[in-house]
Tab-separated table of C-alpha atoms and ligand atoms in Angstrom:
chain	number	residue	atom	x	y	z
A	1	MET	CA	0.000	0.000	0.000
A	2	ARG	CA	0.919	3.633	-0.312
A	3	VAL	CA	0.647	5.042	3.207
A	4	LEU	CA	0.956	8.721	4.123
A	5	VAL	CA	2.268	9.062	7.675
A	6	THR	CA	1.855	12.397	9.474
A	7	GLY	CA	4.356	12.895	12.285
A	8	GLY	CA	6.409	10.044	10.833
A	9	ALA	CA	9.721	11.519	12.027
A	10	GLY	CA	8.656	11.353	15.680
A	11	TYR	CA	9.059	8.580	18.211
A	12	ILE	CA	6.138	6.286	17.425
A	13	GLY	CA	5.931	7.545	13.843
A	14	SER	CA	9.520	6.589	12.999
A	15	HIS	CA	9.134	3.075	14.427
A	16	THR	CA	5.888	2.616	12.487
A	17	THR	CA	7.454	3.976	9.288
A	18	LEU	CA	10.235	1.424	9.694
A	19	ALA	CA	7.711	-1.402	10.180
A	20	LEU	CA	5.753	-0.274	7.096
A	21	LEU	CA	8.877	-0.144	4.927
A	22	LYS	CA	10.003	-3.562	6.170
A	23	GLU	CA	6.601	-4.984	5.185
A	24	GLY	CA	7.019	-3.602	1.662
A	25	HIS	CA	4.655	-0.619	1.875
A	26	ASP	CA	5.522	2.720	0.267
A	27	VAL	CA	5.549	5.580	2.754
A	28	LEU	CA	5.395	9.362	2.507
A	29	VAL	CA	6.089	11.157	5.790
A	30	VAL	CA	4.609	14.623	6.370
A	31	ASP	CA	6.195	16.228	9.424
A	32	ASP	CA	7.017	19.835	10.353
A	33	LEU	CA	9.969	18.715	12.530
A	34	SER	CA	8.676	20.914	15.378
A	35	ASN	CA	9.355	18.102	17.852
A	36	SER	CA	11.331	15.627	15.753
A	37	SER	CA	14.423	15.303	13.616
A	38	VAL	CA	14.841	14.327	9.982
A	39	GLU	CA	17.834	12.267	11.112
A	40	SER	CA	15.338	9.691	12.410
A	41	LEU	CA	14.190	9.142	8.822
A	42	HIS	CA	17.764	8.764	7.556
A	43	ARG	CA	18.248	6.035	10.134
A	44	VAL	CA	14.926	4.397	9.287
A	45	ALA	CA	16.122	4.228	5.677
A	46	GLU	CA	19.409	2.693	6.768
A	47	LEU	CA	17.564	0.045	8.823
A	48	ALA	CA	14.922	-0.733	6.197
A	49	GLY	CA	17.270	-0.681	3.200
A	50	ARG	CA	14.845	1.678	1.439
A	51	GLU	CA	13.558	5.104	2.221
A	52	ALA	CA	10.285	6.868	2.917
A	53	GLY	CA	9.486	10.030	0.995
A	54	PHE	CA	9.475	13.162	3.118
A	55	VAL	CA	7.609	16.464	2.960
A	56	GLU	CA	8.485	19.054	5.591
A	57	ALA	CA	5.144	20.666	6.322
A	58	ASN	CA	2.621	21.240	9.058
A	59	VAL	CA	-0.485	19.130	8.509
A	60	ARG	CA	-2.586	22.314	8.798
A	61	ASP	CA	-0.879	23.561	5.620
A	62	GLU	CA	-3.648	22.610	3.212
A	63	ALA	CA	-1.728	23.538	0.048
A	64	ALA	CA	1.276	21.414	1.042
A	65	LEU	CA	-0.956	18.510	2.024
A	66	ASP	CA	-2.952	18.762	-1.197
A	67	ALA	CA	0.265	18.655	-3.231
A	68	ALA	CA	1.497	15.648	-1.241
A	69	PHE	CA	-1.766	13.755	-1.855
A	70	ALA	CA	-1.751	14.675	-5.577
A	71	ASP	CA	1.821	13.461	-5.943
A	72	PHE	CA	1.798	10.332	-3.742
A	73	THR	CA	-1.883	9.243	-4.100
A	74	PRO	CA	-1.959	7.479	-0.724
A	75	GLU	CA	-4.419	4.630	-0.157
A	76	ALA	CA	-4.348	5.158	3.611
A	77	VAL	CA	-3.164	7.631	6.229
A	78	ILE	CA	-1.703	7.110	9.676
A	79	HIS	CA	-2.091	10.333	11.658
A	80	PHE	CA	0.496	10.709	14.435
A	81	ALA	CA	1.266	14.442	14.157
A	82	GLY	CA	0.210	16.399	17.203
A	83	TRP	CA	1.245	18.175	20.350
A	84	LYS	CA	1.389	15.795	23.278
A	85	ALA	CA	2.572	17.237	26.586
A	86	VAL	CA	-0.152	17.205	29.239
A	87	GLY	CA	1.378	19.943	31.449
A	88	GLU	CA	2.168	22.238	28.528
A	89	SER	CA	-1.381	21.845	27.238
A	90	THR	CA	-2.722	23.444	30.416
A	91	GLN	CA	-0.450	26.489	29.809
A	92	ILE	CA	-1.074	26.987	26.085
A	93	PRO	CA	-4.420	25.290	25.435
A	94	LEU	CA	-5.221	27.239	22.273
A	95	VAL	CA	-2.078	25.943	20.586
A	96	TYR	CA	-3.221	22.397	21.393
A	97	TYR	CA	-6.729	22.972	20.033
A	98	ARG	CA	-5.435	24.777	16.945
A	99	GLU	CA	-2.726	22.261	16.121
A	100	ASN	CA	-4.375	18.974	17.048
A	101	LEU	CA	-7.921	19.713	15.912
A	102	GLY	CA	-6.910	21.936	12.979
A	103	SER	CA	-4.503	19.396	11.505
A	104	THR	CA	-7.030	16.578	11.756
A	105	ILE	CA	-9.823	18.586	10.107
A	106	THR	CA	-7.529	19.704	7.281
A	107	LEU	CA	-6.305	16.141	6.831
A	108	LEU	CA	-9.847	14.718	6.641
A	109	GLU	CA	-10.859	17.383	4.102
A	110	VAL	CA	-7.849	16.748	1.881
A	111	MET	CA	-8.381	12.973	2.167
A	112	ALA	CA	-11.989	13.429	0.974
A	113	GLN	CA	-10.899	15.632	-1.926
A	114	HIS	CA	-8.472	12.951	-3.072
A	115	GLY	CA	-10.711	9.935	-2.462
A	116	CYS	CA	-8.456	8.535	0.269
A	117	ARG	CA	-10.760	6.635	2.599
A	118	SER	CA	-8.726	4.925	5.343
A	119	ILE	CA	-7.248	6.570	8.425
A	120	VAL	CA	-5.544	5.204	11.524
A	121	PHE	CA	-5.476	7.741	14.362
A	122	SER	CA	-3.118	7.973	17.365
A	123	SER	CA	-5.389	8.314	20.346
A	124	SER	CA	-4.498	7.782	23.964
A	125	ALA	CA	-5.601	5.872	27.027
A	126	THR	CA	-5.828	9.305	28.606
A	127	VAL	CA	-9.438	9.364	27.293
A	128	TYR	CA	-10.406	6.883	30.033
A	129	GLY	CA	-9.440	9.417	32.726
A	130	GLU	CA	-10.796	8.422	36.119
A	131	LEU	CA	-14.324	7.680	34.962
A	132	SER	CA	-13.997	3.952	35.680
A	133	GLU	CA	-11.497	1.443	37.042
A	134	PRO	CA	-8.860	-0.365	34.965
A	135	PRO	CA	-8.561	-2.675	33.123
A	136	PHE	CA	-10.236	-0.452	30.531
A	137	THR	CA	-12.260	-1.985	27.732
A	138	GLU	CA	-12.953	0.104	24.646
A	139	ASP	CA	-16.562	0.677	25.696
A	140	ALA	CA	-15.567	2.185	29.082
A	141	PRO	CA	-16.789	5.777	29.569
A	142	THR	CA	-14.498	8.417	28.090
A	143	GLY	CA	-13.727	12.037	28.877
A	144	ALA	CA	-10.528	13.927	29.593
A	145	THR	CA	-8.988	15.966	32.341
A	146	ASN	CA	-6.664	18.328	30.452
A	147	PRO	CA	-6.574	20.169	27.104
A	148	TYR	CA	-4.235	17.609	25.489
A	149	GLY	CA	-6.536	14.753	26.475
A	150	ARG	CA	-9.562	16.737	25.345
A	151	THR	CA	-8.054	17.152	21.874
A	152	LYS	CA	-7.680	13.349	21.620
A	153	HIS	CA	-11.217	12.838	22.881
A	154	MET	CA	-12.647	15.472	20.519
A	155	ILE	CA	-10.784	14.028	17.533
A	156	GLU	CA	-12.258	10.609	18.293
A	157	GLN	CA	-15.717	12.208	18.202
A	158	ILE	CA	-14.948	14.091	14.981
A	159	LEU	CA	-13.811	10.842	13.360
A	160	ALA	CA	-16.948	9.017	14.531
A	161	ASP	CA	-19.152	11.804	13.130
A	162	VAL	CA	-17.340	11.875	9.790
A	163	ALA	CA	-17.485	8.070	9.533
A	164	ALA	CA	-21.228	8.158	10.291
A	165	ALA	CA	-21.740	10.701	7.502
A	166	ASP	CA	-19.643	8.869	4.900
A	167	ASP	CA	-20.116	5.132	4.591
A	168	GLN	CA	-16.977	4.847	2.467
A	169	LEU	CA	-14.723	6.055	5.273
A	170	ARG	CA	-12.728	3.552	7.304
A	171	VAL	CA	-11.411	4.724	10.661
A	172	ALA	CA	-9.217	2.985	13.221
A	173	VAL	CA	-8.751	4.810	16.525
A	174	LEU	CA	-5.851	3.323	18.484
A	175	ARG	CA	-5.731	4.126	22.176
A	176	TYR	CA	-2.110	3.802	23.220
A	177	PHE	CA	-1.202	3.064	26.784
A	178	ASN	CA	2.420	4.003	27.702
A	179	PRO	CA	4.812	3.516	24.783
A	180	ILE	CA	8.411	2.752	25.770
A	181	GLY	CA	11.496	1.097	24.277
A	182	ALA	CA	13.231	1.544	20.969
A	183	ASP	CA	14.201	-0.428	17.895
A	184	GLU	CA	16.684	-3.072	19.000
A	185	SER	CA	19.353	-1.609	16.685
A	186	GLY	CA	19.683	1.384	19.048
A	187	ARG	CA	19.610	3.652	15.981
A	188	ILE	CA	16.172	5.224	16.567
A	189	GLY	CA	14.355	6.015	19.792
A	190	GLU	CA	12.549	8.626	21.843
A	191	ASP	CA	14.318	11.985	21.751
A	192	PRO	CA	12.385	14.455	23.893
A	193	LYS	CA	13.425	18.096	23.799
A	194	GLY	CA	14.398	19.574	27.180
A	195	ILE	CA	13.588	17.837	30.453
A	196	PRO	CA	11.642	14.648	29.737
A	197	ASN	CA	8.070	14.566	31.095
A	198	ASN	CA	7.763	10.818	30.758
A	199	LEU	CA	9.228	8.176	32.998
A	200	LEU	CA	11.352	6.086	30.651
A	201	PRO	CA	13.275	8.869	28.910
A	202	PHE	CA	13.938	10.420	32.305
A	203	VAL	CA	15.211	7.144	33.787
A	204	ALA	CA	17.349	6.561	30.691
A	205	GLN	CA	18.929	10.007	31.062
A	206	VAL	CA	19.676	9.327	34.721
A	207	ALA	CA	21.339	6.034	33.737
A	208	ALA	CA	23.366	7.857	31.073
A	209	GLY	CA	24.562	10.402	33.670
A	210	ARG	CA	22.719	13.291	32.048
A	211	ARG	CA	20.474	13.796	35.108
A	212	GLU	CA	21.266	13.268	38.761
A	213	LYS	CA	18.243	11.345	40.005
A	214	LEU	CA	14.669	10.403	39.292
A	215	MET	CA	11.842	12.041	41.228
A	216	VAL	CA	9.194	9.410	41.934
A	217	PHE	CA	5.887	11.284	41.898
A	218	GLY	CA	4.066	9.839	44.893
A	219	ASP	CA	4.408	6.601	46.856
A	220	ASP	CA	1.038	6.744	48.591
A	221	TYR	CA	-1.216	5.538	45.792
A	222	PRO	CA	-3.493	2.529	46.408
A	223	THR	CA	-1.164	0.255	44.394
A	224	PRO	CA	1.017	-2.686	45.534
A	225	ASP	CA	4.121	-0.539	46.230
A	226	GLY	CA	2.373	2.838	46.495
A	227	THR	CA	3.769	4.229	43.207
A	228	GLY	CA	1.605	4.768	40.126
A	229	THR	CA	1.051	1.813	37.804
A	230	ARG	CA	0.835	1.975	34.016
A	231	ASP	CA	0.627	-0.362	31.061
A	232	TYR	CA	4.022	0.079	29.384
A	233	ILE	CA	4.022	-1.183	25.816
A	234	HIS	CA	7.091	-1.656	23.620
A	235	VAL	CA	7.048	0.796	20.704
A	236	VAL	CA	7.896	-2.036	18.276
A	237	ASP	CA	4.726	-3.872	19.395
A	238	LEU	CA	2.821	-0.615	19.063
A	239	ALA	CA	4.107	-0.148	15.496
A	240	ALA	CA	2.958	-3.684	14.653
A	241	GLY	CA	-0.495	-2.766	16.007
A	242	HIS	CA	-0.746	-0.010	13.363
A	243	LEU	CA	0.003	-2.470	10.586
A	244	ALA	CA	-2.636	-4.834	11.957
A	245	ALA	CA	-5.202	-2.006	12.088
A	246	LEU	CA	-4.333	-0.928	8.542
A	247	GLY	CA	-4.788	-4.518	7.365
A	248	HIS	CA	-8.175	-4.733	9.091
A	249	LEU	CA	-9.391	-1.546	7.370
A	250	GLN	CA	-8.720	-3.088	3.970
A	251	ASP	CA	-11.756	-5.332	4.336
A	252	HIS	CA	-13.830	-3.616	7.042
A	253	ASP	CA	-15.488	-0.249	6.723
A	254	GLY	CA	-16.819	1.955	9.516
A	255	TYR	CA	-15.362	3.293	12.745
A	256	HIS	CA	-13.296	1.080	15.053
A	257	VAL	CA	-11.552	1.637	18.369
A	258	TRP	CA	-8.838	-0.597	19.770
A	259	ASN	CA	-6.683	-0.407	22.883
A	260	LEU	CA	-3.007	-1.022	22.280
A	261	GLY	CA	-1.617	-2.187	25.583
A	262	THR	CA	-0.245	-5.288	27.259
A	263	GLY	CA	-2.865	-5.628	30.007
A	264	GLN	CA	-0.032	-5.809	32.589
A	265	PRO	CA	0.445	-2.910	35.032
A	266	SER	CA	3.971	-2.007	36.201
A	267	SER	CA	4.742	0.477	38.959
A	268	VAL	CA	7.320	3.272	38.794
A	269	LEU	CA	9.598	1.201	41.037
A	270	ASP	CA	9.089	-1.904	38.853
A	271	ILE	CA	10.375	0.176	35.939
A	272	VAL	CA	13.329	1.506	37.939
A	273	HIS	CA	14.312	-2.054	38.877
A	274	ALA	CA	13.808	-3.404	35.349
A	275	PHE	CA	15.971	-0.594	33.989
A	276	GLU	CA	18.694	-1.228	36.559
A	277	LYS	CA	18.727	-4.907	35.602
A	278	ALA	CA	18.794	-4.178	31.876
A	279	SER	CA	21.486	-1.511	32.088
A	280	GLY	CA	23.591	-2.661	35.038
A	281	VAL	CA	23.403	0.943	36.305
A	282	THR	CA	21.889	1.985	39.660
A	283	ILE	CA	19.150	4.608	39.276
A	284	PRO	CA	19.173	7.031	42.213
A	285	TYR	CA	15.673	8.226	43.045
A	286	GLU	CA	13.825	10.320	45.580
A	287	VAL	CA	10.141	10.217	46.443
A	288	ALA	CA	8.415	13.527	45.687
A	289	PRO	CA	4.775	14.634	46.007
A	290	ARG	CA	2.203	13.310	43.541
A	291	ARG	CA	2.201	15.021	40.152
A	292	PRO	CA	-1.057	16.957	39.668
A	293	GLY	CA	-3.391	15.223	37.225
A	294	ASP	CA	-1.833	11.745	37.558
A	295	VAL	CA	-4.103	8.750	38.061
A	296	ALA	CA	-3.100	5.921	40.394
A	297	SER	CA	-3.376	3.206	37.814
A	298	SER	CA	-4.072	2.774	34.114
A	299	PHE	CA	-3.939	-0.437	32.118
A	300	ALA	CA	-5.676	-1.975	29.186
A	301	ASP	CA	-7.973	-4.837	28.595
A	302	PRO	CA	-6.242	-5.763	25.322
A	303	LYS	CA	-8.605	-8.592	24.271
A	304	LEU	CA	-10.467	-6.782	21.500
A	305	ALA	CA	-7.305	-6.126	19.484
A	306	GLN	CA	-6.307	-9.763	19.998
A	307	THR	CA	-9.645	-11.052	18.740
A	308	GLU	CA	-10.288	-8.620	15.914
A	309	LEU	CA	-6.773	-7.754	14.747
A	310	GLY	CA	-4.912	-10.902	15.729
A	311	TRP	CA	-2.428	-8.550	17.415
A	312	ARG	CA	-0.954	-8.823	20.883
A	313	ALA	CA	2.024	-7.258	22.639
A	314	GLU	CA	4.950	-9.704	22.593
A	315	LEU	CA	7.899	-7.800	24.076
A	316	SER	CA	8.556	-7.445	27.795
A	317	VAL	CA	9.217	-4.361	29.896
A	318	GLU	CA	12.752	-5.751	30.492
A	319	GLN	CA	13.323	-5.917	26.728
A	320	ALA	CA	12.026	-2.350	26.365
A	321	CYS	CA	14.375	-1.116	29.111
A	322	ALA	CA	17.341	-2.843	27.451
A	323	ASP	CA	16.415	-1.296	24.091
A	324	THR	CA	15.894	2.184	25.575
A	325	HIS	CA	19.246	1.942	27.334
A	326	ARG	CA	21.004	0.847	24.121
A	327	TRP	CA	19.512	3.815	22.253
A	328	GLN	CA	20.295	6.334	25.026
A	329	ALA	CA	23.835	5.064	25.648
A	330	ALA	CA	24.736	5.207	21.955
A	331	ASN	CA	23.008	8.580	21.454
A	332	PRO	CA	23.364	10.505	24.734
A	333	ASN	CA	22.014	13.665	23.076
A	334	GLY	CA	19.525	11.888	20.846
A	335	PHE	CA	19.571	12.739	17.154
A	336	ALA	CA	21.561	15.914	17.891
A	337	ASP	CA	24.645	13.638	18.049
A	338	ALA	CA	24.324	12.819	14.359
B	1	UFG	N1	6.720	9.464	36.831
B	1	UFG	C1	7.598	9.694	37.873
B	1	UFG	N2	8.660	10.503	37.649
B	1	UFG	C2	8.896	11.112	36.456
B	1	UFG	C3	7.982	10.876	35.384
B	1	UFG	C4	6.893	10.047	35.621
B	1	UFG	O1	7.415	9.164	38.974
B	1	UFG	O2	9.873	11.859	36.320
B	1	UFG	C5	5.582	8.535	37.047
B	1	UFG	C6	4.227	9.199	36.898
B	1	UFG	O3	3.811	9.803	38.089
B	1	UFG	C7	3.373	8.011	36.467
B	1	UFG	C8	4.328	7.145	35.646
B	1	UFG	O4	5.627	7.542	36.055
B	1	UFG	O5	2.957	7.276	37.592
B	1	UFG	C9	4.199	7.332	34.158
B	1	UFG	O6	4.295	8.709	33.838
B	1	UFG	P1	4.501	9.218	32.334
B	1	UFG	O7	4.613	10.707	32.367
B	1	UFG	O8	5.609	8.464	31.689
B	1	UFG	O9	3.156	8.755	31.597
B	1	UFG	P2	1.639	9.134	31.910
B	1	UFG	O10	0.949	7.855	32.211
B	1	UFG	O11	1.503	10.241	32.855
B	1	UFG	O12	1.203	9.751	30.507
B	1	UFG	C10	1.279	8.994	29.323
B	1	UFG	C11	1.491	9.906	28.126
B	1	UFG	C12	0.321	10.801	27.937
B	1	UFG	C13	-0.922	10.026	27.889
B	1	UFG	C14	-1.064	9.083	29.052
B	1	UFG	C15	-2.207	8.154	28.824
B	1	UFG	O13	2.633	10.696	28.315
B	1	UFG	O14	0.473	11.468	26.702
B	1	UFG	O15	0.115	8.286	29.176
B	1	UFG	O16	-2.425	7.320	29.890
B	1	UFG	F1	-1.978	10.854	27.888
């Protein structure tokens, strides 16, 4: 297939682009490089032995998108591009609404103009909020507690409305739990700008000596060791989930939602210990107050994706920690080292 990938130079996008190329698909990446590096695509090409096309543009740039569709004639789109920091979204909410909603609306309009009818969308387990208890099934109540999460929730609703209005449209909404890890080559990985918000990149930078210690946000949650638990899923498994969803859309129309998670919760301290084992490095940490907005526990019921897509997470948290460490140790400053 010819697959247009928005945000394909980013963390999950680059791993999915690699998986698509390895499976023989043709890929065109559209990315404005606002939070990613084109070096990731050079390395994807090196790993795949063939390259994805690349257009440097914001997805809200209708003229650029129109030209890309006219030139590449994609049969499907995977839409990763978006702003994704929860804390930042509470400071600059309009940027989040403009970028995340605006890009999706422009993309759907340009897809319609060019007769492209299949889209896989990067949603988030954040839409489950605290409305029910994990494990979350796809029919659990949804909402959101911050502007970032609300953009994901609103985009899901926009996609459902557009799919209801157009019986040709095929939509897969993928609700990611906590993506971690890196390609086992150590050539591509997560490269956050500034101080990492997320646990794994922070731990990896502590192990690499770039940061002094981890702050563990709260040890008084109602969880086995008191620290928050999450469903950490290897990014290579996550990438495979996109290919499975794309395959499903080839012979199923309508609007579909699938969780991409392992179903297994791990605590912050579980991750610290797994990383220490994988890296052989001790991770100094200090317990700090809870981070505002955090939930105690979030993990998937992953059965629907198993049944309908024939997809399940295969790689362990230990494997993900080893892969993250390999990437971070070989690229202490991420793609800036290139
Ligand atoms: N944590 C720490 N110290 C840190 C960073 C995180 O203790 O320096 C803890 C958090 O409190 C939480 C766990 O590690 O218990 C995971 O935190 P992350 O920031 O890595 O991930 P979140 O679960 O908060 O958020 C992630 C994505 C969001 C998404 C959400 C969906 O970053 O985009 O999952 O559940 F919305």
